[in-house]
Amino acid sequence: MIALTLAEISAAAGGTLHLDGAAATPETVVTGAVTTDSREIGAGDVFVAKRGEFDDGHRFAPSAVERGASVLIVEHVLDLPVPQIVVADSIDALGALATEVVRRVRELGRLRIVGVTGSNGKTTTKNLLRAVLEKVGPTVAARASYNNEVGAPVTMLELAEDTEFLVAEMGASGVGEIARLIRMARPDVGIVLKVGLAHAGEFGGIEKTVQAKSEMVTDLHPGDVAVLNADDPRVVPMAGLTKARVVWFGLGDTAEVRATELRAHARGTDFTVTVPGGEQARVHFGVLGEHHVMNALAAVAASVELGVPLADVVAALEQVTLAERWRMQLMGGRDGITVINDAYNASPDSMSAALKTLAQVQEPGSRTIAVLGEMSELGEFSGEEHDRIGLLAVRLGISQLVVVGQAARRLHISAINEGSWDGESAYVETADEAFELVTAGARPGDTILVKSSNSAGLRLLGDRLGEWFA
């Protein structure tokens, strides 16, 4: 975090500073990181005691102090010998502090902000942008999927006085949440990747999802840029909701930043990218899955708008071979067996894309195995979407389907009812059972995909299979 006095932090957070028993004054300067996780605290850091659904961060304040926290942001005074800023709501205070830090760094005149949202691809696109922009200047981007009301402001608070780029991943589970993050850090470039059924159950339907994602562009200014997916009919109307200049990306002719001559293979996708003005370049993109080309195009569009030469953008993209751990992560290798661990999260769109990639990279004469778990948070769409994935697996000719867990069982039943298989779909209750089934039946040259929502826990099964076949 930028250097602030205790008095400044208290004012920004809207709190009351308490110094009883602390060896500090209101003018004491704090430069440490800000976190809600006491396990991450280091000397001089700021601990925010967050109340959660199942726990209360105030319980971990003593541990934070033991680890070196220099100040606590709390909702009531604790009997601890460090400065404490008492606020009405610690999450609101965290957001308010982030807003002030962004404002101060903005005033220095160097910072430019890219906001990324969409039902799929946020983390991959954010990582691609970081890979490009950190070659240009000091860049801050979220760790993992730090994209909610806690993770996004924590990322913003990593800004330093010399930061040139902030890549803010902005997720939501309801209307108004992205707007809240935009008020903390309004982007110069706002990206909307795709609107799909991911989290549709939480949003209350696809219309609410569209409304929520639209918040990325509705508050942009005329001098800003909205980078929109020209191939998504739910994103296209957002052009009419923004004052910003629109730049389209996609695979079709209407896109200004577009990919053509795609060739997918087991180590990524090669394609030709065209940008506004007609400049082209061939890209050897090492992130597995043709669907990730759209994320790369969004990163290209934003980077070029920020003034990065296309050749430099392509060079940076070609150095990226993994979007993120547990996202189309290649593992294994023994006996030519490849494990694709893509079980960090799953929606109907990403599940379909992963299965299509599995079919695309299959070598002649080899087999494909899809180990699939639940797609969570789909609400009323859950049954029909699991049915659709089961049918897709059959129609793609996946050699073996292993469905894990009761919540995904309908996927297995749909595959059987399609009538194209005779025993090639198996259902098991647990990841351990899936491990035993796959390892017992695997053959040299097999390609194994592991895919589910995070809540299903199959990412650890993917790791286990990857180590087994290493």
CSV table of C-alpha atoms in Angstrom, one decimal:
chain,number,residue,atom,x,y,z
A,1,MET,CA,0.0,0.0,0.0
A,2,ILE,CA,1.1,3.6,-0.5
A,3,ALA,CA,2.4,5.4,2.6
A,4,LEU,CA,-0.5,6.7,4.7
A,5,THR,CA,-0.6,7.9,8.3
A,6,LEU,CA,-2.9,6.2,10.8
A,7,ALA,CA,-5.1,9.3,10.7
A,8,GLU,CA,-5.3,9.2,6.9
A,9,ILE,CA,-6.3,5.5,7.0
A,10,SER,CA,-8.9,6.1,9.6
A,11,ALA,CA,-10.4,9.0,7.7
A,12,ALA,CA,-10.4,7.1,4.4
A,13,ALA,CA,-12.0,4.0,6.1
A,14,GLY,CA,-14.6,6.2,7.8
A,15,GLY,CA,-13.6,5.0,11.3
A,16,THR,CA,-12.4,6.1,14.7
A,17,LEU,CA,-8.8,5.7,15.6
A,18,HIS,CA,-8.0,4.1,19.0
A,19,LEU,CA,-4.4,4.2,20.3
A,20,ASP,CA,-4.9,3.0,23.9
A,21,GLY,CA,-1.8,1.0,24.8
A,22,ALA,CA,-0.3,1.3,21.4
A,23,ALA,CA,3.2,2.9,20.8
A,24,ALA,CA,1.9,5.0,17.9
A,25,THR,CA,0.5,8.5,17.1
A,26,PRO,CA,-2.1,9.6,14.5
A,27,GLU,CA,0.9,10.6,12.3
A,28,THR,CA,2.6,7.2,12.4
A,29,VAL,CA,3.1,6.1,8.8
A,30,VAL,CA,1.9,2.7,7.5
A,31,THR,CA,3.2,1.1,4.3
A,32,GLY,CA,2.4,-2.6,4.8
A,33,ALA,CA,0.0,-4.8,2.8
A,34,VAL,CA,-3.7,-4.9,3.6
A,35,THR,CA,-5.4,-8.3,4.0
A,36,THR,CA,-8.4,-10.1,5.6
A,37,ASP,CA,-6.4,-13.3,6.1
A,38,SER,CA,-4.4,-13.4,9.3
A,39,ARG,CA,-2.2,-16.1,7.9
A,40,GLU,CA,-0.8,-13.7,5.3
A,41,ILE,CA,0.1,-11.0,7.8
A,42,GLY,CA,3.7,-9.8,7.9
A,43,ALA,CA,5.5,-7.1,9.9
A,44,GLY,CA,3.8,-3.7,9.4
A,45,ASP,CA,0.7,-5.0,7.6
A,46,VAL,CA,-2.9,-4.0,8.1
A,47,PHE,CA,-5.4,-6.6,9.2
A,48,VAL,CA,-9.1,-6.2,8.4
A,49,ALA,CA,-11.3,-8.2,10.7
A,50,LYS,CA,-14.0,-9.4,8.3
A,51,ARG,CA,-17.2,-11.0,9.5
A,52,GLY,CA,-18.2,-14.0,7.3
A,53,GLU,CA,-21.1,-16.3,7.0
A,54,PHE,CA,-19.4,-19.0,9.0
A,55,ASP,CA,-16.7,-17.2,11.0
A,56,ASP,CA,-15.6,-13.9,12.4
A,57,GLY,CA,-12.3,-12.4,11.5
A,58,HIS,CA,-12.1,-10.7,14.9
A,59,ARG,CA,-11.2,-14.1,16.4
A,60,PHE,CA,-8.0,-14.1,14.4
A,61,ALA,CA,-6.9,-10.6,15.3
A,62,PRO,CA,-4.6,-11.8,18.1
A,63,SER,CA,-2.8,-14.1,15.6
A,64,ALA,CA,-2.5,-11.2,13.2
A,65,VAL,CA,-0.9,-9.1,15.9
A,66,GLU,CA,1.5,-11.9,16.8
A,67,ARG,CA,2.6,-12.0,13.2
A,68,GLY,CA,3.3,-8.3,13.1
A,69,ALA,CA,0.2,-6.4,12.1
A,70,SER,CA,0.7,-2.7,12.7
A,71,VAL,CA,-3.0,-1.7,12.7
A,72,LEU,CA,-6.3,-3.4,12.9
A,73,ILE,CA,-9.5,-2.4,11.1
A,74,VAL,CA,-12.3,-3.8,13.4
A,75,GLU,CA,-16.0,-3.3,14.2
A,76,HIS,CA,-15.4,-3.1,17.9
A,77,VAL,CA,-12.3,-2.4,20.1
A,78,LEU,CA,-10.3,-5.4,21.0
A,79,ASP,CA,-8.0,-5.9,24.0
A,80,LEU,CA,-4.8,-5.8,21.9
A,81,PRO,CA,-1.8,-3.4,22.1
A,82,VAL,CA,-1.9,-2.1,18.6
A,83,PRO,CA,-3.7,0.8,16.9
A,84,GLN,CA,-7.3,0.0,16.0
A,85,ILE,CA,-9.6,1.7,13.6
A,86,VAL,CA,-13.2,1.0,14.5
A,87,VAL,CA,-15.7,1.1,11.7
A,88,ALA,CA,-19.4,0.2,11.2
A,89,ASP,CA,-18.7,-2.4,8.5
A,90,SER,CA,-15.2,-3.7,7.8
A,91,ILE,CA,-15.9,-4.6,4.2
A,92,ASP,CA,-17.3,-1.2,3.5
A,93,ALA,CA,-14.2,0.3,5.2
A,94,LEU,CA,-11.9,-1.9,3.0
A,95,GLY,CA,-13.6,-0.6,-0.1
A,96,ALA,CA,-13.5,3.0,1.0
A,97,LEU,CA,-9.8,2.7,1.8
A,98,ALA,CA,-9.2,1.2,-1.6
A,99,THR,CA,-11.1,4.0,-3.3
A,100,GLU,CA,-8.9,6.6,-1.6
A,101,VAL,CA,-5.7,4.8,-2.5
A,102,VAL,CA,-6.7,4.5,-6.2
A,103,ARG,CA,-7.7,8.2,-6.1
A,104,ARG,CA,-4.3,9.3,-4.8
A,105,VAL,CA,-2.3,7.2,-7.2
A,106,ARG,CA,-4.5,8.4,-10.1
A,107,GLU,CA,-3.7,12.0,-9.1
A,108,LEU,CA,0.0,11.2,-9.8
A,109,GLY,CA,-1.0,10.9,-13.5
A,110,ARG,CA,0.5,7.6,-14.5
A,111,LEU,CA,-2.0,5.0,-13.5
A,112,ARG,CA,-4.4,3.4,-16.1
A,113,ILE,CA,-6.9,0.8,-15.1
A,114,VAL,CA,-8.3,-2.1,-17.0
A,115,GLY,CA,-11.5,-3.8,-15.7
A,116,VAL,CA,-12.3,-7.4,-16.8
A,117,THR,CA,-15.7,-9.1,-16.3
A,118,GLY,CA,-17.6,-11.9,-17.9
A,119,SER,CA,-19.2,-15.3,-17.1
A,120,ASN,CA,-16.0,-17.1,-18.2
A,121,GLY,CA,-12.4,-16.2,-18.9
A,122,LYS,CA,-11.9,-13.3,-16.4
A,123,THR,CA,-8.9,-14.8,-14.7
A,124,THR,CA,-7.2,-16.0,-17.9
A,125,THR,CA,-7.7,-12.6,-19.5
A,126,LYS,CA,-6.4,-10.8,-16.4
A,127,ASN,CA,-3.3,-13.0,-16.4
A,128,LEU,CA,-2.7,-12.4,-20.1
A,129,LEU,CA,-3.0,-8.7,-19.6
A,130,ARG,CA,-0.5,-8.8,-16.7
A,131,ALA,CA,1.9,-10.7,-18.9
A,132,VAL,CA,1.7,-8.0,-21.5
A,133,LEU,CA,1.6,-4.9,-19.4
A,134,GLU,CA,4.3,-5.8,-16.9
A,135,LYS,CA,6.7,-5.6,-19.8
A,136,VAL,CA,5.7,-2.0,-20.3
A,137,GLY,CA,5.6,-0.7,-16.7
A,138,PRO,CA,4.9,-1.5,-13.0
A,139,THR,CA,1.6,-3.5,-13.0
A,140,VAL,CA,-0.7,-4.7,-10.3
A,141,ALA,CA,-3.2,-7.5,-11.0
A,142,ALA,CA,-5.2,-9.8,-8.8
A,143,ARG,CA,-3.8,-13.0,-7.4
A,144,ALA,CA,-5.9,-16.1,-8.4
A,145,SER,CA,-9.5,-15.0,-8.7
A,146,TYR,CA,-9.5,-12.0,-6.3
A,147,ASN,CA,-12.5,-10.4,-8.0
A,148,ASN,CA,-15.2,-9.8,-5.4
A,149,GLU,CA,-16.0,-7.2,-2.8
A,150,VAL,CA,-13.0,-8.4,-0.7
A,151,GLY,CA,-10.5,-9.6,-3.3
A,152,ALA,CA,-10.8,-6.6,-5.7
A,153,PRO,CA,-10.1,-3.9,-3.1
A,154,VAL,CA,-7.3,-5.9,-1.6
A,155,THR,CA,-5.7,-6.0,-5.0
A,156,MET,CA,-6.3,-2.2,-5.5
A,157,LEU,CA,-4.5,-1.6,-2.2
A,158,GLU,CA,-1.3,-3.2,-3.6
A,159,LEU,CA,-0.9,0.0,-5.7
A,160,ALA,CA,2.4,1.9,-5.3
A,161,GLU,CA,3.1,5.4,-6.3
A,162,ASP,CA,4.9,4.3,-9.5
A,163,THR,CA,2.2,1.8,-10.6
A,164,GLU,CA,1.3,2.3,-14.3
A,165,PHE,CA,-1.3,-0.4,-14.8
A,166,LEU,CA,-4.0,-1.9,-12.6
A,167,VAL,CA,-5.8,-5.0,-14.0
A,168,ALA,CA,-8.9,-5.4,-11.9
A,169,GLU,CA,-10.8,-8.6,-12.3
A,170,MET,CA,-14.4,-7.8,-11.4
A,171,GLY,CA,-16.8,-10.7,-10.6
A,172,ALA,CA,-20.3,-10.7,-9.2
A,173,SER,CA,-23.0,-12.9,-7.9
A,174,GLY,CA,-25.7,-10.3,-8.1
A,175,VAL,CA,-26.8,-6.9,-9.6
A,176,GLY,CA,-24.9,-3.9,-8.2
A,177,GLU,CA,-21.7,-5.7,-7.2
A,178,ILE,CA,-19.6,-4.8,-10.3
A,179,ALA,CA,-21.0,-1.2,-10.1
A,180,ARG,CA,-19.7,-1.1,-6.5
A,181,LEU,CA,-16.2,-2.1,-7.7
A,182,ILE,CA,-16.3,0.4,-10.6
A,183,ARG,CA,-16.9,3.2,-8.1
A,184,MET,CA,-13.7,2.1,-6.3
A,185,ALA,CA,-11.6,2.1,-9.5
A,186,ARG,CA,-13.3,3.2,-12.7
A,187,PRO,CA,-11.5,1.6,-15.7
A,188,ASP,CA,-10.0,3.4,-18.6
A,189,VAL,CA,-10.6,0.2,-20.5
A,190,GLY,CA,-13.6,-2.0,-19.5
A,191,ILE,CA,-13.8,-5.5,-21.0
A,192,VAL,CA,-16.9,-7.7,-21.1
A,193,LEU,CA,-15.9,-11.2,-22.3
A,194,LYS,CA,-19.1,-13.3,-22.4
A,195,VAL,CA,-22.4,-13.6,-20.6
A,196,GLY,CA,-23.4,-17.2,-20.0
A,197,LEU,CA,-25.2,-19.3,-17.4
A,198,ALA,CA,-22.3,-19.3,-14.9
A,199,HIS,CA,-23.8,-18.3,-11.5
A,200,ALA,CA,-27.2,-17.8,-13.1
A,201,GLY,CA,-28.9,-19.4,-10.1
A,202,GLU,CA,-27.3,-16.8,-7.8
A,203,PHE,CA,-28.2,-13.9,-10.1
A,204,GLY,CA,-31.8,-15.0,-10.4
A,205,GLY,CA,-31.8,-15.6,-14.2
A,206,ILE,CA,-29.9,-14.8,-17.3
A,207,GLU,CA,-31.5,-11.3,-17.6
A,208,LYS,CA,-30.1,-10.3,-14.3
A,209,THR,CA,-26.7,-11.7,-15.3
A,210,VAL,CA,-26.7,-9.5,-18.4
A,211,GLN,CA,-27.7,-6.5,-16.3
A,212,ALA,CA,-24.9,-7.2,-13.8
A,213,LYS,CA,-22.2,-7.6,-16.4
A,214,SER,CA,-23.4,-4.4,-18.2
A,215,GLU,CA,-22.3,-2.5,-15.1
A,216,MET,CA,-18.8,-2.7,-16.5
A,217,VAL,CA,-19.5,-0.2,-19.2
A,218,THR,CA,-22.5,1.9,-18.1
A,219,ASP,CA,-20.4,4.3,-16.0
A,220,LEU,CA,-17.4,4.6,-18.4
A,221,HIS,CA,-16.7,8.2,-19.7
A,222,PRO,CA,-16.5,9.3,-23.3
A,223,GLY,CA,-12.7,9.2,-23.2
A,224,ASP,CA,-12.7,5.6,-22.0
A,225,VAL,CA,-12.8,2.4,-24.1
A,226,ALA,CA,-15.3,-0.5,-23.9
A,227,VAL,CA,-13.9,-3.8,-25.2
A,228,LEU,CA,-16.9,-6.0,-26.1
A,229,ASN,CA,-17.3,-9.5,-27.5
A,230,ALA,CA,-18.8,-9.1,-31.0
A,231,ASP,CA,-19.7,-12.8,-31.1
A,232,ASP,CA,-21.9,-12.8,-28.0
A,233,PRO,CA,-25.5,-11.7,-28.7
A,234,ARG,CA,-25.9,-10.8,-25.0
A,235,VAL,CA,-22.9,-8.6,-25.0
A,236,VAL,CA,-23.5,-6.8,-28.3
A,237,PRO,CA,-26.4,-4.6,-27.0
A,238,MET,CA,-24.1,-3.2,-24.2
A,239,ALA,CA,-22.6,-0.9,-26.9
A,240,GLY,CA,-25.8,1.1,-26.6
A,241,LEU,CA,-25.4,1.5,-22.8
A,242,THR,CA,-22.0,3.2,-22.7
A,243,LYS,CA,-20.6,6.6,-23.5
A,244,ALA,CA,-17.2,5.0,-24.1
A,245,ARG,CA,-15.7,4.3,-27.5
A,246,VAL,CA,-16.4,0.6,-28.3
A,247,VAL,CA,-13.8,-1.8,-29.7
A,248,TRP,CA,-15.1,-5.2,-30.8
A,249,PHE,CA,-13.2,-8.4,-30.6
A,250,GLY,CA,-14.2,-11.9,-31.9
A,251,LEU,CA,-13.9,-14.4,-34.7
A,252,GLY,CA,-16.4,-12.8,-37.1
A,253,ASP,CA,-16.0,-10.1,-39.7
A,254,THR,CA,-17.6,-7.5,-37.5
A,255,ALA,CA,-14.8,-7.6,-35.0
A,256,GLU,CA,-12.1,-5.0,-35.2
A,257,VAL,CA,-9.7,-7.2,-33.3
A,258,ARG,CA,-10.2,-10.7,-34.7
A,259,ALA,CA,-8.6,-14.1,-35.1
A,260,THR,CA,-8.5,-16.0,-38.3
A,261,GLU,CA,-6.8,-19.1,-39.6
A,262,LEU,CA,-7.1,-20.9,-36.3
A,263,ARG,CA,-5.3,-24.3,-35.8
A,264,ALA,CA,-5.9,-26.0,-32.5
A,265,HIS,CA,-3.5,-28.7,-31.3
A,266,ALA,CA,-2.3,-30.4,-28.1
A,267,ARG,CA,-0.1,-27.5,-27.1
A,268,GLY,CA,-2.4,-24.6,-27.8
A,269,THR,CA,-3.8,-22.7,-30.8
A,270,ASP,CA,-2.1,-20.9,-33.6
A,271,PHE,CA,-4.0,-18.0,-35.2
A,272,THR,CA,-3.6,-14.8,-37.1
A,273,VAL,CA,-4.7,-11.6,-35.2
A,274,THR,CA,-5.8,-8.5,-37.0
A,275,VAL,CA,-6.2,-5.1,-35.1
A,276,PRO,CA,-7.7,-1.8,-36.0
A,277,GLY,CA,-5.9,-0.3,-38.9
A,278,GLY,CA,-5.3,-3.7,-40.5
A,279,GLU,CA,-2.0,-4.7,-38.9
A,280,GLN,CA,-1.7,-8.5,-38.6
A,281,ALA,CA,0.5,-11.0,-36.8
A,282,ARG,CA,0.7,-14.7,-36.4
A,283,VAL,CA,0.3,-15.9,-32.8
A,284,HIS,CA,1.5,-19.2,-31.5
A,285,PHE,CA,-0.6,-19.3,-28.3
A,286,GLY,CA,0.5,-21.9,-25.8
A,287,VAL,CA,-2.6,-21.9,-23.6
A,288,LEU,CA,-4.6,-25.1,-24.3
A,289,GLY,CA,-8.1,-24.7,-25.7
A,290,GLU,CA,-9.3,-22.9,-28.7
A,291,HIS,CA,-11.9,-21.1,-26.5
A,292,HIS,CA,-9.0,-19.2,-24.9
A,293,VAL,CA,-8.3,-17.4,-28.1
A,294,MET,CA,-11.2,-15.1,-27.3
A,295,ASN,CA,-9.5,-14.2,-24.0
A,296,ALA,CA,-6.3,-13.5,-25.9
A,297,LEU,CA,-8.2,-11.3,-28.3
A,298,ALA,CA,-9.7,-9.3,-25.5
A,299,ALA,CA,-6.2,-8.9,-24.0
A,300,VAL,CA,-4.8,-7.8,-27.4
A,301,ALA,CA,-7.6,-5.2,-27.8
A,302,ALA,CA,-7.0,-3.7,-24.4
A,303,SER,CA,-3.3,-3.7,-24.7
A,304,VAL,CA,-3.3,-2.0,-28.2
A,305,GLU,CA,-5.7,0.6,-26.9
A,306,LEU,CA,-3.2,1.3,-24.1
A,307,GLY,CA,-0.5,1.9,-26.6
A,308,VAL,CA,1.4,-1.3,-26.6
A,309,PRO,CA,2.8,-2.2,-30.1
A,310,LEU,CA,1.2,-5.4,-31.5
A,311,ALA,CA,4.5,-7.1,-31.9
A,312,ASP,CA,5.2,-6.7,-28.2
A,313,VAL,CA,1.7,-7.9,-27.3
A,314,VAL,CA,2.2,-11.1,-29.3
A,315,ALA,CA,5.6,-11.7,-27.9
A,316,ALA,CA,4.3,-11.5,-24.4
A,317,LEU,CA,1.2,-13.7,-25.2
A,318,GLU,CA,3.5,-16.4,-26.7
A,319,GLN,CA,5.4,-16.7,-23.4
A,320,VAL,CA,2.2,-17.7,-21.5
A,321,THR,CA,1.6,-21.5,-21.5
A,322,LEU,CA,-0.7,-21.8,-18.5
A,323,ALA,CA,-3.7,-19.5,-17.8
A,324,GLU,CA,-3.7,-20.5,-14.1
A,325,ARG,CA,-3.3,-23.6,-12.0
A,326,TRP,CA,-6.3,-26.0,-12.5
A,327,ARG,CA,-7.3,-24.2,-15.7
A,328,MET,CA,-6.5,-26.4,-18.8
A,329,GLN,CA,-3.3,-27.4,-17.0
A,330,LEU,CA,-1.4,-30.1,-18.8
A,331,MET,CA,0.0,-32.9,-16.6
A,332,GLY,CA,1.1,-36.5,-16.8
A,333,GLY,CA,3.3,-37.8,-19.5
A,334,ARG,CA,4.0,-41.4,-18.6
A,335,ASP,CA,3.2,-43.9,-21.5
A,336,GLY,CA,2.0,-40.9,-23.5
A,337,ILE,CA,-0.9,-40.3,-21.1
A,338,THR,CA,-1.9,-36.7,-20.8
A,339,VAL,CA,-4.0,-35.3,-18.0
A,340,ILE,CA,-5.8,-31.9,-18.5
A,341,ASN,CA,-6.8,-30.5,-15.1
A,342,ASP,CA,-9.5,-27.9,-15.7
A,343,ALA,CA,-11.4,-28.4,-12.5
A,344,TYR,CA,-11.0,-24.9,-10.9
A,345,ASN,CA,-14.5,-24.0,-12.1
A,346,ALA,CA,-17.2,-25.0,-14.6
A,347,SER,CA,-20.1,-23.5,-16.4
A,348,PRO,CA,-22.1,-24.9,-19.3
A,349,ASP,CA,-19.9,-22.8,-21.7
A,350,SER,CA,-16.6,-23.7,-20.2
A,351,MET,CA,-17.6,-27.4,-19.9
A,352,SER,CA,-18.6,-27.5,-23.5
A,353,ALA,CA,-15.3,-25.8,-24.5
A,354,ALA,CA,-13.2,-28.2,-22.5
A,355,LEU,CA,-14.9,-31.2,-24.1
A,356,LYS,CA,-14.5,-29.8,-27.6
A,357,THR,CA,-10.8,-29.2,-26.8
A,358,LEU,CA,-10.5,-32.8,-25.6
A,359,ALA,CA,-12.0,-34.1,-28.9
A,360,GLN,CA,-9.8,-31.7,-30.9
A,361,VAL,CA,-6.4,-32.8,-29.4
A,362,GLN,CA,-7.1,-36.5,-29.7
A,363,GLU,CA,-4.4,-38.3,-31.6
A,364,PRO,CA,-5.5,-40.9,-34.2
A,365,GLY,CA,-5.9,-44.3,-32.6
A,366,SER,CA,-5.9,-42.9,-29.0
A,367,ARG,CA,-8.7,-42.6,-26.5
A,368,THR,CA,-10.3,-39.6,-24.7
A,369,ILE,CA,-11.5,-39.9,-21.1
A,370,ALA,CA,-13.7,-37.1,-19.5
A,371,VAL,CA,-14.0,-37.1,-15.7
A,372,LEU,CA,-16.8,-34.7,-15.0
A,373,GLY,CA,-18.3,-33.3,-11.8
A,374,GLU,CA,-21.1,-30.9,-11.0
A,375,MET,CA,-21.6,-27.5,-12.6
A,376,SER,CA,-22.8,-25.5,-9.6
A,377,GLU,CA,-24.9,-22.4,-9.1
A,378,LEU,CA,-27.1,-22.9,-12.2
A,379,GLY,CA,-30.4,-22.8,-10.3
A,380,GLU,CA,-33.3,-23.7,-12.4
A,381,PHE,CA,-31.0,-24.4,-15.4
A,382,SER,CA,-29.0,-27.1,-13.6
A,383,GLY,CA,-30.9,-30.2,-14.8
A,384,GLU,CA,-31.2,-29.3,-18.5
A,385,GLU,CA,-27.6,-28.1,-18.7
A,386,HIS,CA,-26.2,-31.3,-17.2
A,387,ASP,CA,-28.3,-33.1,-19.7
A,388,ARG,CA,-26.9,-31.1,-22.5
A,389,ILE,CA,-23.3,-31.8,-21.5
A,390,GLY,CA,-24.0,-35.5,-21.3
A,391,LEU,CA,-25.4,-35.4,-24.9
A,392,LEU,CA,-22.4,-33.4,-26.1
A,393,ALA,CA,-19.9,-35.9,-24.7
A,394,VAL,CA,-21.6,-38.6,-26.7
A,395,ARG,CA,-21.8,-36.6,-29.9
A,396,LEU,CA,-18.2,-35.6,-29.7
A,397,GLY,CA,-17.2,-39.2,-29.5
A,398,ILE,CA,-15.5,-39.1,-26.1
A,399,SER,CA,-14.3,-42.6,-25.5
A,400,GLN,CA,-15.0,-42.9,-21.8
A,401,LEU,CA,-17.1,-40.7,-19.5
A,402,VAL,CA,-16.7,-40.9,-15.7
A,403,VAL,CA,-19.3,-38.8,-13.8
A,404,VAL,CA,-18.5,-38.0,-10.2
A,405,GLY,CA,-21.0,-37.2,-7.5
A,406,GLN,CA,-24.8,-37.2,-7.0
A,407,ALA,CA,-25.2,-33.6,-8.2
A,408,ALA,CA,-23.8,-34.5,-11.6
A,409,ARG,CA,-25.5,-37.9,-12.0
A,410,ARG,CA,-28.0,-36.5,-14.5
A,411,LEU,CA,-25.2,-36.0,-16.9
A,412,HIS,CA,-24.4,-39.7,-16.7
A,413,ILE,CA,-28.0,-40.7,-17.3
A,414,SER,CA,-28.4,-38.4,-20.3
A,415,ALA,CA,-25.3,-39.9,-21.9
A,416,ILE,CA,-26.7,-43.4,-21.4
A,417,ASN,CA,-30.1,-42.4,-22.7
A,418,GLU,CA,-28.5,-41.0,-25.9
A,419,GLY,CA,-28.1,-44.6,-26.8
A,420,SER,CA,-24.8,-44.3,-28.6
A,421,TRP,CA,-22.7,-46.0,-25.9
A,422,ASP,CA,-22.6,-49.4,-24.3
A,423,GLY,CA,-21.0,-49.0,-20.9
A,424,GLU,CA,-18.7,-46.1,-21.9
A,425,SER,CA,-20.3,-43.9,-19.3
A,426,ALA,CA,-19.6,-44.8,-15.6
A,427,TYR,CA,-21.0,-43.1,-12.5
A,428,VAL,CA,-19.2,-43.0,-9.2
A,429,GLU,CA,-20.0,-41.3,-5.9
A,430,THR,CA,-16.5,-40.1,-4.9
A,431,ALA,CA,-13.2,-38.8,-6.3
A,432,ASP,CA,-11.4,-41.8,-4.8
A,433,GLU,CA,-13.6,-44.1,-6.8
A,434,ALA,CA,-13.0,-42.1,-9.9
A,435,PHE,CA,-9.2,-42.3,-9.3
A,436,GLU,CA,-9.4,-46.1,-9.0
A,437,LEU,CA,-11.5,-46.5,-12.1
A,438,VAL,CA,-9.4,-44.2,-14.3
A,439,THR,CA,-6.0,-45.5,-13.2
A,440,ALA,CA,-7.1,-49.1,-13.6
A,441,GLY,CA,-8.5,-48.6,-17.1
A,442,ALA,CA,-6.1,-46.1,-18.6
A,443,ARG,CA,-4.1,-47.1,-21.7
A,444,PRO,CA,-1.0,-45.7,-23.3
A,445,GLY,CA,-1.7,-42.6,-25.3
A,446,ASP,CA,-5.0,-41.7,-23.5
A,447,THR,CA,-5.9,-38.0,-22.9
A,448,ILE,CA,-7.8,-37.5,-19.7
A,449,LEU,CA,-9.8,-34.3,-18.9
A,450,VAL,CA,-10.9,-33.5,-15.4
A,451,LYS,CA,-13.6,-30.8,-15.2
A,452,SER,CA,-16.0,-29.6,-12.5
A,453,SER,CA,-17.0,-26.6,-10.5
A,454,ASN,CA,-14.6,-25.7,-7.7
A,455,SER,CA,-17.1,-26.9,-5.1
A,456,ALA,CA,-17.0,-30.5,-6.4
A,457,GLY,CA,-13.3,-30.7,-5.5
A,458,LEU,CA,-12.1,-32.5,-8.6
A,459,ARG,CA,-9.1,-30.2,-9.1
A,460,LEU,CA,-7.4,-32.3,-6.4
A,461,LEU,CA,-8.3,-35.5,-8.3
A,462,GLY,CA,-6.7,-33.9,-11.4
A,463,ASP,CA,-3.6,-33.2,-9.4
A,464,ARG,CA,-3.6,-36.8,-8.1
A,465,LEU,CA,-4.0,-38.3,-11.6
A,466,GLY,CA,-1.3,-36.0,-13.0
A,467,GLU,CA,1.1,-37.1,-10.4
A,468,TRP,CA,0.1,-40.8,-10.9
A,469,PHE,CA,0.8,-40.6,-14.6
A,470,ALA,CA,3.9,-38.3,-14.3
